[in-house]
mmCIF file of C-alpha atoms in Angstrom:
data_model
loop_
_atom_site.group_PDB
_atom_site.id
_atom_site.type_symbol
_atom_site.label_atom_id
_atom_site.label_comp_id
_atom_site.label_asym_id
_atom_site.label_seq_id
_atom_site.Cartn_x
_atom_site.Cartn_y
_atom_site.Cartn_z
ATOM 1 C CA MET L 1300 44.275 88.267 -65.198
ATOM 2 C CA THR L 1301 42.225 85.829 -63.020
ATOM 3 C CA LEU L 1302 38.434 84.628 -63.393
ATOM 4 C CA ASP L 1303 38.852 85.430 -59.055
ATOM 5 C CA GLN L 1304 40.247 89.158 -60.154
ATOM 6 C CA LEU L 1305 37.136 90.019 -62.566
ATOM 7 C CA ARG L 1306 34.775 88.304 -60.223
ATOM 8 C CA ILE L 1307 35.706 91.200 -57.413
ATOM 9 C CA PHE L 1308 35.815 93.512 -60.179
ATOM 10 C CA VAL L 1309 32.055 93.009 -61.139
ATOM 11 C CA ALA L 1310 31.257 93.176 -57.681
ATOM 12 C CA VAL L 1311 32.627 95.831 -56.748
ATOM 13 C CA ALA L 1312 31.416 97.493 -59.820
ATOM 14 C CA GLU L 1313 28.192 96.739 -59.210
ATOM 15 C CA ARG L 1314 28.201 97.360 -55.291
ATOM 16 C CA GLY L 1315 29.407 100.669 -55.795
ATOM 17 C CA HIS L 1316 31.803 99.652 -52.658
ATOM 18 C CA MET L 1317 34.257 97.755 -51.765
ATOM 19 C CA THR L 1318 33.135 96.461 -48.534
ATOM 20 C CA LYS L 1319 29.942 95.434 -49.289
ATOM 21 C CA ALA L 1320 31.633 93.600 -52.442
ATOM 22 C CA ALA L 1321 33.466 91.633 -50.394
ATOM 23 C CA GLU L 1322 31.903 90.282 -48.078
ATOM 24 C CA LEU L 1323 28.975 89.117 -50.585
ATOM 25 C CA LEU L 1324 32.209 87.524 -52.195
ATOM 26 C CA GLY L 1325 33.088 85.940 -48.577
ATOM 27 C CA ILE L 1326 36.216 87.812 -48.893
ATOM 28 C CA SER L 1327 38.337 90.234 -46.706
ATOM 29 C CA GLN L 1328 38.808 93.896 -47.595
ATOM 30 C CA SER L 1329 41.694 93.980 -47.903
ATOM 31 C CA ALA L 1330 41.913 91.260 -50.574
ATOM 32 C CA ALA L 1331 39.797 92.388 -52.840
ATOM 33 C CA SER L 1332 41.133 95.991 -52.550
ATOM 34 C CA ALA L 1333 44.834 93.973 -53.378
ATOM 35 C CA ALA L 1334 43.233 91.903 -56.839
ATOM 36 C CA ILE L 1335 41.564 95.243 -58.301
ATOM 37 C CA ARG L 1336 45.409 97.153 -57.491
ATOM 38 C CA ALA L 1337 47.063 93.897 -59.282
ATOM 39 C CA LEU L 1338 44.526 94.352 -62.614
ATOM 40 C CA GLU L 1339 44.996 97.552 -62.481
ATOM 41 C CA GLN L 1340 48.994 97.115 -62.042
ATOM 42 C CA GLN L 1341 49.247 94.681 -63.966
ATOM 43 C CA HIS L 1342 47.630 96.744 -67.126
ATOM 44 C CA GLY L 1343 47.969 100.520 -66.290
ATOM 45 C CA VAL L 1344 45.080 101.269 -66.593
ATOM 46 C CA GLN L 1345 43.059 103.059 -63.677
ATOM 47 C CA LEU L 1346 39.298 100.603 -63.581
ATOM 48 C CA PHE L 1347 37.777 103.268 -60.316
ATOM 49 C CA ASN L 1348 38.279 106.790 -59.185
ATOM 50 C CA ARG L 1349 38.400 107.164 -55.251
ATOM 51 C CA VAL L 1350 36.313 109.889 -53.884
ATOM 52 C CA GLY L 1351 36.761 110.347 -50.266
ATOM 53 C CA ARG L 1352 35.460 106.978 -48.846
ATOM 54 C CA ASN L 1353 33.710 106.215 -51.836
ATOM 55 C CA ILE L 1354 34.332 104.449 -55.118
ATOM 56 C CA GLU L 1355 33.142 104.941 -58.527
ATOM 57 C CA LEU L 1356 33.330 104.097 -62.154
ATOM 58 C CA ALA L 1357 36.134 105.299 -63.967
ATOM 59 C CA GLN L 1358 35.402 105.834 -67.892
ATOM 60 C CA THR L 1359 37.903 102.759 -67.946
ATOM 61 C CA GLY L 1360 35.271 100.935 -65.642
ATOM 62 C CA ARG L 1361 32.461 101.218 -66.826
ATOM 63 C CA ARG L 1362 33.820 100.253 -70.904
ATOM 64 C CA PHE L 1363 35.900 97.029 -69.285
ATOM 65 C CA LEU L 1364 32.368 95.983 -66.945
ATOM 66 C CA PRO L 1365 30.705 94.432 -69.734
ATOM 67 C CA GLU L 1366 33.351 92.592 -71.038
ATOM 68 C CA ALA L 1367 34.170 91.212 -67.871
ATOM 69 C CA LYS L 1368 31.037 90.354 -66.743
ATOM 70 C CA ALA L 1369 30.377 88.378 -70.606
ATOM 71 C CA VAL L 1370 33.728 87.054 -69.583
ATOM 72 C CA LEU L 1371 32.276 85.289 -66.256
ATOM 73 C CA GLU L 1372 28.984 84.067 -67.949
ATOM 74 C CA ARG L 1373 31.535 81.861 -70.791
ATOM 75 C CA ALA L 1374 33.301 80.314 -67.618
ATOM 76 C CA ALA L 1375 30.247 79.758 -66.091
ATOM 77 C CA ALA L 1376 28.979 77.961 -68.799
ATOM 78 C CA ALA L 1377 32.778 75.630 -69.283
ATOM 79 C CA SER L 1378 31.617 74.913 -65.823
ATOM 80 C CA ASN L 1379 27.781 73.301 -66.654
ATOM 81 C CA VAL L 1380 29.045 72.175 -69.805
ATOM 82 C CA LEU L 1381 32.146 70.018 -67.192
ATOM 83 C CA GLU L 1382 28.651 69.468 -64.648
ATOM 84 C CA ASP L 1383 26.859 67.813 -66.767
ATOM 85 C CA VAL L 1384 29.547 65.874 -68.440
ATOM 86 C CA SER L 1385 30.418 64.023 -64.620
ATOM 87 C CA GLN L 1386 26.502 64.813 -63.018
ATOM 88 C CA THR L 1387 28.506 65.830 -60.438
ATOM 89 C CA VAL L 1388 26.587 68.243 -58.433
ATOM 90 C CA THR L 1389 29.404 71.443 -57.479
ATOM 91 C CA GLY L 1390 30.148 74.738 -58.004
ATOM 92 C CA SER L 1391 28.211 77.877 -56.554
ATOM 93 C CA LEU L 1392 25.371 79.003 -56.235
ATOM 94 C CA SER L 1393 24.339 82.658 -55.276
ATOM 95 C CA ILE L 1394 20.467 83.773 -53.848
ATOM 96 C CA ALA L 1395 18.905 86.836 -53.357
ATOM 97 C CA ALA L 1396 16.442 86.718 -51.370
ATOM 98 C CA SER L 1397 13.300 88.539 -49.919
ATOM 99 C CA GLN L 1398 13.144 89.549 -46.840
ATOM 100 C CA THR L 1399 10.885 87.076 -45.390
ATOM 101 C CA ILE L 1400 12.078 84.340 -47.171
ATOM 102 C CA ALA L 1401 15.695 84.885 -46.380
ATOM 103 C CA SER L 1402 14.753 85.359 -42.739
ATOM 104 C CA TYR L 1403 11.827 82.222 -42.208
ATOM 105 C CA TRP L 1404 11.777 79.764 -44.747
ATOM 106 C CA LEU L 1405 14.876 79.836 -46.477
ATOM 107 C CA PRO L 1406 17.583 78.773 -43.845
ATOM 108 C CA ARG L 1407 15.964 75.226 -42.741
ATOM 109 C CA ARG L 1408 15.708 73.883 -46.491
ATOM 110 C CA LEU L 1409 19.451 75.259 -47.540
ATOM 111 C CA ALA L 1410 20.785 73.635 -44.286
ATOM 112 C CA SER L 1411 19.059 70.424 -46.109
ATOM 113 C CA PHE L 1412 20.403 71.229 -49.288
ATOM 114 C CA HIS L 1413 23.850 71.600 -47.684
ATOM 115 C CA GLU L 1414 23.620 67.919 -46.133
ATOM 116 C CA ALA L 1415 22.796 66.528 -49.034
ATOM 117 C CA TYR L 1416 25.402 68.605 -52.154
ATOM 118 C CA PRO L 1417 27.609 69.409 -49.523
ATOM 119 C CA ALA L 1418 30.759 71.044 -52.681
ATOM 120 C CA VAL L 1419 27.656 73.299 -53.526
ATOM 121 C CA ARG L 1420 28.592 76.520 -51.447
ATOM 122 C CA LEU L 1421 25.616 78.891 -51.531
ATOM 123 C CA SER L 1422 25.563 82.782 -50.795
ATOM 124 C CA VAL L 1423 22.478 84.461 -49.596
ATOM 125 C CA THR L 1424 21.712 88.019 -51.055
ATOM 126 C CA ILE L 1425 18.454 90.179 -48.770
ATOM 127 C CA GLY L 1426 16.392 92.540 -50.608
ATOM 128 C CA ASN L 1427 12.772 93.298 -51.414
ATOM 129 C CA THR L 1428 11.317 91.717 -54.891
ATOM 130 C CA ARG L 1429 11.964 94.588 -56.979
ATOM 131 C CA GLN L 1430 15.635 94.190 -55.425
ATOM 132 C CA VAL L 1431 15.400 90.637 -55.610
ATOM 133 C CA GLU L 1432 14.052 90.904 -59.760
ATOM 134 C CA THR L 1433 17.066 93.456 -60.555
ATOM 135 C CA HIS L 1434 20.086 91.205 -58.815
ATOM 136 C CA VAL L 1435 18.541 88.390 -61.304
ATOM 137 C CA LEU L 1436 18.153 90.054 -64.497
ATOM 138 C CA ASP L 1437 21.553 91.485 -64.344
ATOM 139 C CA GLY L 1438 23.009 88.134 -63.367
ATOM 140 C CA THR L 1439 24.319 88.991 -59.771
ATOM 141 C CA ALA L 1440 22.354 86.235 -58.910
ATOM 142 C CA ASP L 1441 21.383 82.837 -60.024
ATOM 143 C CA PHE L 1442 17.958 83.114 -59.339
ATOM 144 C CA GLY L 1443 15.037 84.632 -57.000
ATOM 145 C CA LEU L 1444 13.098 84.234 -53.909
ATOM 146 C CA VAL L 1445 10.388 86.521 -53.680
ATOM 147 C CA GLU L 1446 6.979 86.916 -52.643
ATOM 148 C CA GLY L 1447 5.668 89.997 -54.490
ATOM 149 C CA ARG L 1448 5.011 90.559 -57.938
ATOM 150 C CA THR L 1449 7.440 90.629 -60.796
ATOM 151 C CA GLU L 1450 7.960 92.603 -63.868
ATOM 152 C CA SER L 1451 9.579 91.786 -66.479
ATOM 153 C CA ASP L 1452 8.685 89.308 -68.934
ATOM 154 C CA ILE L 1453 12.101 88.235 -68.995
ATOM 155 C CA LEU L 1454 12.219 86.116 -66.002
ATOM 156 C CA ARG L 1455 10.413 82.302 -65.265
ATOM 157 C CA ARG L 1456 8.516 82.139 -62.144
ATOM 158 C CA ALA L 1457 7.576 79.073 -60.206
ATOM 159 C CA LYS L 1458 5.453 78.724 -57.406
ATOM 160 C CA VAL L 1459 7.536 76.974 -54.320
ATOM 161 C CA ASP L 1460 5.286 77.662 -51.315
ATOM 162 C CA ILE L 1461 2.078 79.345 -49.930
ATOM 163 C CA ASP L 1462 2.061 82.365 -47.395
ATOM 164 C CA ARG L 1463 -0.704 83.938 -44.913
ATOM 165 C CA LEU L 1464 -0.908 87.294 -44.084
ATOM 166 C CA MET L 1465 -2.197 89.024 -41.371
ATOM 167 C CA LEU L 1466 -3.426 92.192 -40.265
ATOM 168 C CA VAL L 1467 -1.620 92.220 -36.626
ATOM 169 C CA VAL L 1468 -1.813 94.851 -33.844
ATOM 170 C CA ALA L 1469 -0.458 94.926 -30.321
ATOM 171 C CA ILE L 1470 -2.330 93.315 -27.656
ATOM 172 C CA SER L 1471 -3.508 96.910 -26.116
ATOM 173 C CA HIS L 1472 -4.389 98.154 -29.339
ATOM 174 C CA PRO L 1473 -8.039 99.308 -28.576
ATOM 175 C CA GLU L 1474 -10.410 97.588 -30.321
ATOM 176 C CA ILE L 1475 -11.054 98.801 -34.538
ATOM 177 C CA VAL L 1476 -13.673 100.469 -36.015
ATOM 178 C CA GLU L 1477 -15.352 97.916 -38.822
ATOM 179 C CA ILE L 1478 -17.554 98.878 -41.696
ATOM 180 C CA ALA L 1479 -18.953 95.054 -41.386
ATOM 181 C CA PRO L 1480 -18.172 91.748 -40.491
ATOM 182 C CA GLY L 1481 -14.247 90.786 -41.255
ATOM 183 C CA ARG L 1482 -13.578 94.480 -42.572
ATOM 184 C CA PRO L 1483 -12.527 96.898 -40.378
ATOM 185 C CA ASP L 1484 -12.154 100.517 -41.563
ATOM 186 C CA ILE L 1485 -8.133 100.327 -42.766
ATOM 187 C CA ARG L 1486 -8.524 104.502 -43.323
ATOM 188 C CA GLY L 1487 -9.745 104.382 -39.087
ATOM 189 C CA LEU L 1488 -6.118 102.520 -38.324
ATOM 190 C CA ARG L 1489 -1.990 104.493 -38.022
ATOM 191 C CA TRP L 1490 0.193 102.173 -40.291
ATOM 192 C CA ILE L 1491 3.440 100.764 -40.176
ATOM 193 C CA ILE L 1492 4.716 99.761 -43.724
ATOM 194 C CA ARG L 1493 7.387 98.736 -45.381
ATOM 195 C CA GLU L 1494 9.435 100.660 -47.730
ATOM 196 C CA GLY L 1495 8.198 100.962 -51.978
ATOM 197 C CA GLY L 1496 8.620 97.860 -54.042
ATOM 198 C CA SER L 1497 7.724 95.464 -51.136
ATOM 199 C CA GLY L 1498 5.882 92.229 -51.038
ATOM 200 C CA THR L 1499 3.407 93.360 -48.242
ATOM 201 C CA LEU L 1500 3.363 97.006 -49.432
ATOM 202 C CA GLU L 1501 1.883 95.411 -52.678
ATOM 203 C CA VAL L 1502 -0.650 92.950 -50.148
ATOM 204 C CA LEU L 1503 -1.953 96.956 -48.820
ATOM 205 C CA GLU L 1504 -2.124 98.974 -51.977
ATOM 206 C CA ASP L 1505 -4.389 95.928 -53.107
ATOM 207 C CA LEU L 1506 -6.388 95.856 -49.796
ATOM 208 C CA ALA L 1507 -6.982 99.868 -50.138
ATOM 209 C CA ARG L 1508 -7.986 99.439 -54.250
ATOM 210 C CA ARG L 1509 -10.642 96.364 -53.035
ATOM 211 C CA GLU L 1510 -11.648 99.365 -50.184
ATOM 212 C CA GLY L 1511 -12.451 102.183 -52.829
ATOM 213 C CA ILE L 1512 -9.392 103.982 -51.549
ATOM 214 C CA SER L 1513 -5.651 105.036 -52.810
ATOM 215 C CA LEU L 1514 -2.776 104.210 -50.173
ATOM 216 C CA ALA L 1515 -1.991 108.227 -49.696
ATOM 217 C CA GLU L 1516 -5.483 108.375 -48.186
ATOM 218 C CA LEU L 1517 -4.385 106.139 -44.834
ATOM 219 C CA GLN L 1518 -2.718 106.966 -42.289
ATOM 220 C CA ILE L 1519 0.938 105.521 -42.729
ATOM 221 C CA PHE L 1520 2.636 106.869 -39.640
ATOM 222 C CA LEU L 1521 5.718 104.869 -40.271
ATOM 223 C CA VAL L 1522 7.759 103.580 -43.479
ATOM 224 C CA LEU L 1523 10.574 101.099 -41.209
ATOM 225 C CA PRO L 1524 13.062 98.815 -43.424
ATOM 226 C CA SER L 1525 12.375 95.117 -42.533
ATOM 227 C CA ASN L 1526 9.974 92.886 -41.300
ATOM 228 C CA GLU L 1527 11.637 92.767 -37.487
ATOM 229 C CA ALA L 1528 11.346 96.601 -36.835
ATOM 230 C CA ILE L 1529 8.123 96.692 -38.117
ATOM 231 C CA ARG L 1530 6.596 93.865 -35.781
ATOM 232 C CA GLN L 1531 8.596 95.677 -32.793
ATOM 233 C CA ALA L 1532 7.255 99.152 -33.571
ATOM 234 C CA VAL L 1533 3.445 97.142 -33.738
ATOM 235 C CA GLU L 1534 4.377 95.376 -30.343
ATOM 236 C CA ALA L 1535 4.949 98.583 -28.858
ATOM 237 C CA GLY L 1536 1.433 99.868 -29.371
ATOM 238 C CA ALA L 1537 2.545 102.641 -32.630
ATOM 239 C CA GLY L 1538 0.554 101.307 -35.157
ATOM 240 C CA ALA L 1539 -1.383 98.547 -37.373
ATOM 241 C CA THR L 1540 0.797 96.447 -40.168
ATOM 242 C CA ILE L 1541 0.143 93.501 -42.735
ATOM 243 C CA ILE L 1542 2.566 90.834 -42.172
ATOM 244 C CA SER L 1543 3.894 87.207 -42.799
ATOM 245 C CA GLU L 1544 2.125 84.728 -40.502
ATOM 246 C CA LEU L 1545 5.580 83.614 -40.439
ATOM 247 C CA VAL L 1546 7.467 87.101 -38.652
ATOM 248 C CA VAL L 1547 4.572 87.590 -36.260
ATOM 249 C CA ALA L 1548 3.268 83.325 -35.213
ATOM 250 C CA GLY L 1549 5.850 83.587 -32.373
ATOM 251 C CA ALA L 1550 4.549 87.180 -30.665
ATOM 252 C CA ILE L 1551 0.146 86.081 -31.595
ATOM 253 C CA ALA L 1552 1.285 82.881 -29.171
ATOM 254 C CA GLU L 1553 3.511 85.269 -26.812
ATOM 255 C CA GLY L 1554 0.268 87.202 -25.871
ATOM 256 C CA SER L 1555 1.879 90.560 -27.281
ATOM 257 C CA LEU L 1556 0.682 91.154 -31.352
ATOM 258 C CA ARG L 1557 -3.547 90.129 -31.861
ATOM 259 C CA SER L 1558 -4.058 89.303 -35.003
ATOM 260 C CA VAL L 1559 -7.662 91.894 -37.097
ATOM 261 C CA PRO L 1560 -9.894 89.440 -38.907
ATOM 262 C CA ILE L 1561 -10.041 90.001 -42.387
ATOM 263 C CA ASP L 1562 -10.123 88.659 -45.342
ATOM 264 C CA LEU L 1563 -6.708 88.561 -47.417
ATOM 265 C CA PRO L 1564 -5.609 86.482 -49.878
ATOM 266 C CA LYS L 1565 -2.775 84.232 -49.889
ATOM 267 C CA ARG L 1566 0.769 84.963 -51.836
ATOM 268 C CA ASP L 1567 2.818 82.848 -53.323
ATOM 269 C CA PHE L 1568 6.602 82.046 -52.685
ATOM 270 C CA ALA L 1569 7.785 81.906 -55.867
ATOM 271 C CA ILE L 1570 11.762 80.531 -57.515
ATOM 272 C CA ILE L 1571 11.768 83.711 -60.349
ATOM 273 C CA THR L 1572 15.206 82.805 -63.407
ATOM 274 C CA HIS L 1573 15.981 84.206 -66.360
ATOM 275 C CA ARG L 1574 14.871 82.401 -69.088
ATOM 276 C CA ASP L 1575 17.838 83.495 -71.137
ATOM 277 C CA ARG L 1576 20.279 82.027 -68.533
ATOM 278 C CA GLN L 1577 20.729 78.205 -69.054
ATOM 279 C CA ALA L 1578 20.168 76.061 -65.533
ATOM 280 C CA SER L 1579 23.358 74.394 -63.808
ATOM 281 C CA LEU L 1580 23.163 70.775 -62.049
ATOM 282 C CA ALA L 1581 23.009 72.516 -58.742
ATOM 283 C CA GLN L 1582 21.171 75.418 -59.562
ATOM 284 C CA MET L 1583 18.963 72.783 -61.029
ATOM 285 C CA ALA L 1584 19.158 70.532 -57.783
ATOM 286 C CA LEU L 1585 18.511 73.550 -55.637
ATOM 287 C CA LYS L 1586 15.566 74.020 -57.160
ATOM 288 C CA ALA L 1587 13.962 71.377 -57.285
ATOM 289 C CA HIS L 1588 15.138 70.763 -53.023
ATOM 290 C CA LEU L 1589 12.821 74.152 -52.217
ATOM 291 C CA SER L 1590 10.001 72.930 -55.020
ATOM 292 C CA ALA L 1591 9.989 69.447 -52.224
ATOM 293 C CA LYS L 1592 11.029 67.541 -55.427
ATOM 294 C CA PRO L 1593 14.580 66.718 -53.962
ATOM 295 C CA MET L 1594 16.644 65.356 -56.964
ATOM 296 C CA ALA L 1595 18.959 61.981 -56.241
ATOM 297 C CA SER L 1596 22.113 62.612 -54.935
ATOM 298 C CA ALA L 1597 24.639 61.759 -58.257
#
């Protein structure tokens, strides 16, 4: 068996989907399928059960998964040793990032990192804060970028930037009743929100708690899975939302959205890493780059 076969097996096992695993690894679906078939045929085993169009780990696959992951971790550690000896920043990095960061904050920084370290291959997975935390914990991401609170004490967290949040409505939205200056009546608004586990939903929960009410007491009209979908729904007049300034700055400038005066805390953009995994030179270089303290090129 090869390391590539093991990487493909682990990716398919963790995602339960051949195509999604292939996309993550940057290969074709047919190549991923062929690698799994070859691994099964070489050892005369069945690693997955094919159930209709879906796949799930067979008993043999479940037993094999932790061993495969352990081999990949040892191979990565061995590669780190060679990098340390040569002081050459190479290899691949898997990043899990929350939506706001991945869509608006990260792309330009990755482009400039690539100019400095062209031998490093980067891949990005997008999810909410809870999903990013899970990817870092289970090792499918080398590190994560989040704006929400993390829960595991196994993770290290380092601030890389600050994000400003805004309460926005459509430009045509009726005037909002205020309990006091800068304190809108949030119970009187129809809310459009992100799904559970997102950083922006946490902020709304905190705001409701500050007003002495629960999230259940708000008029939650619509739950959407992405910032872009929320922005468009608010522009269409469907309701109000709390969202990053990075997402809505253009729409406010163009006049399709307006911000509502309210005291909202700023939030950190943070890198999270697993405390028990040794960082490679490439990981240290990217962390330094995103923290605006670029390492000198080797």
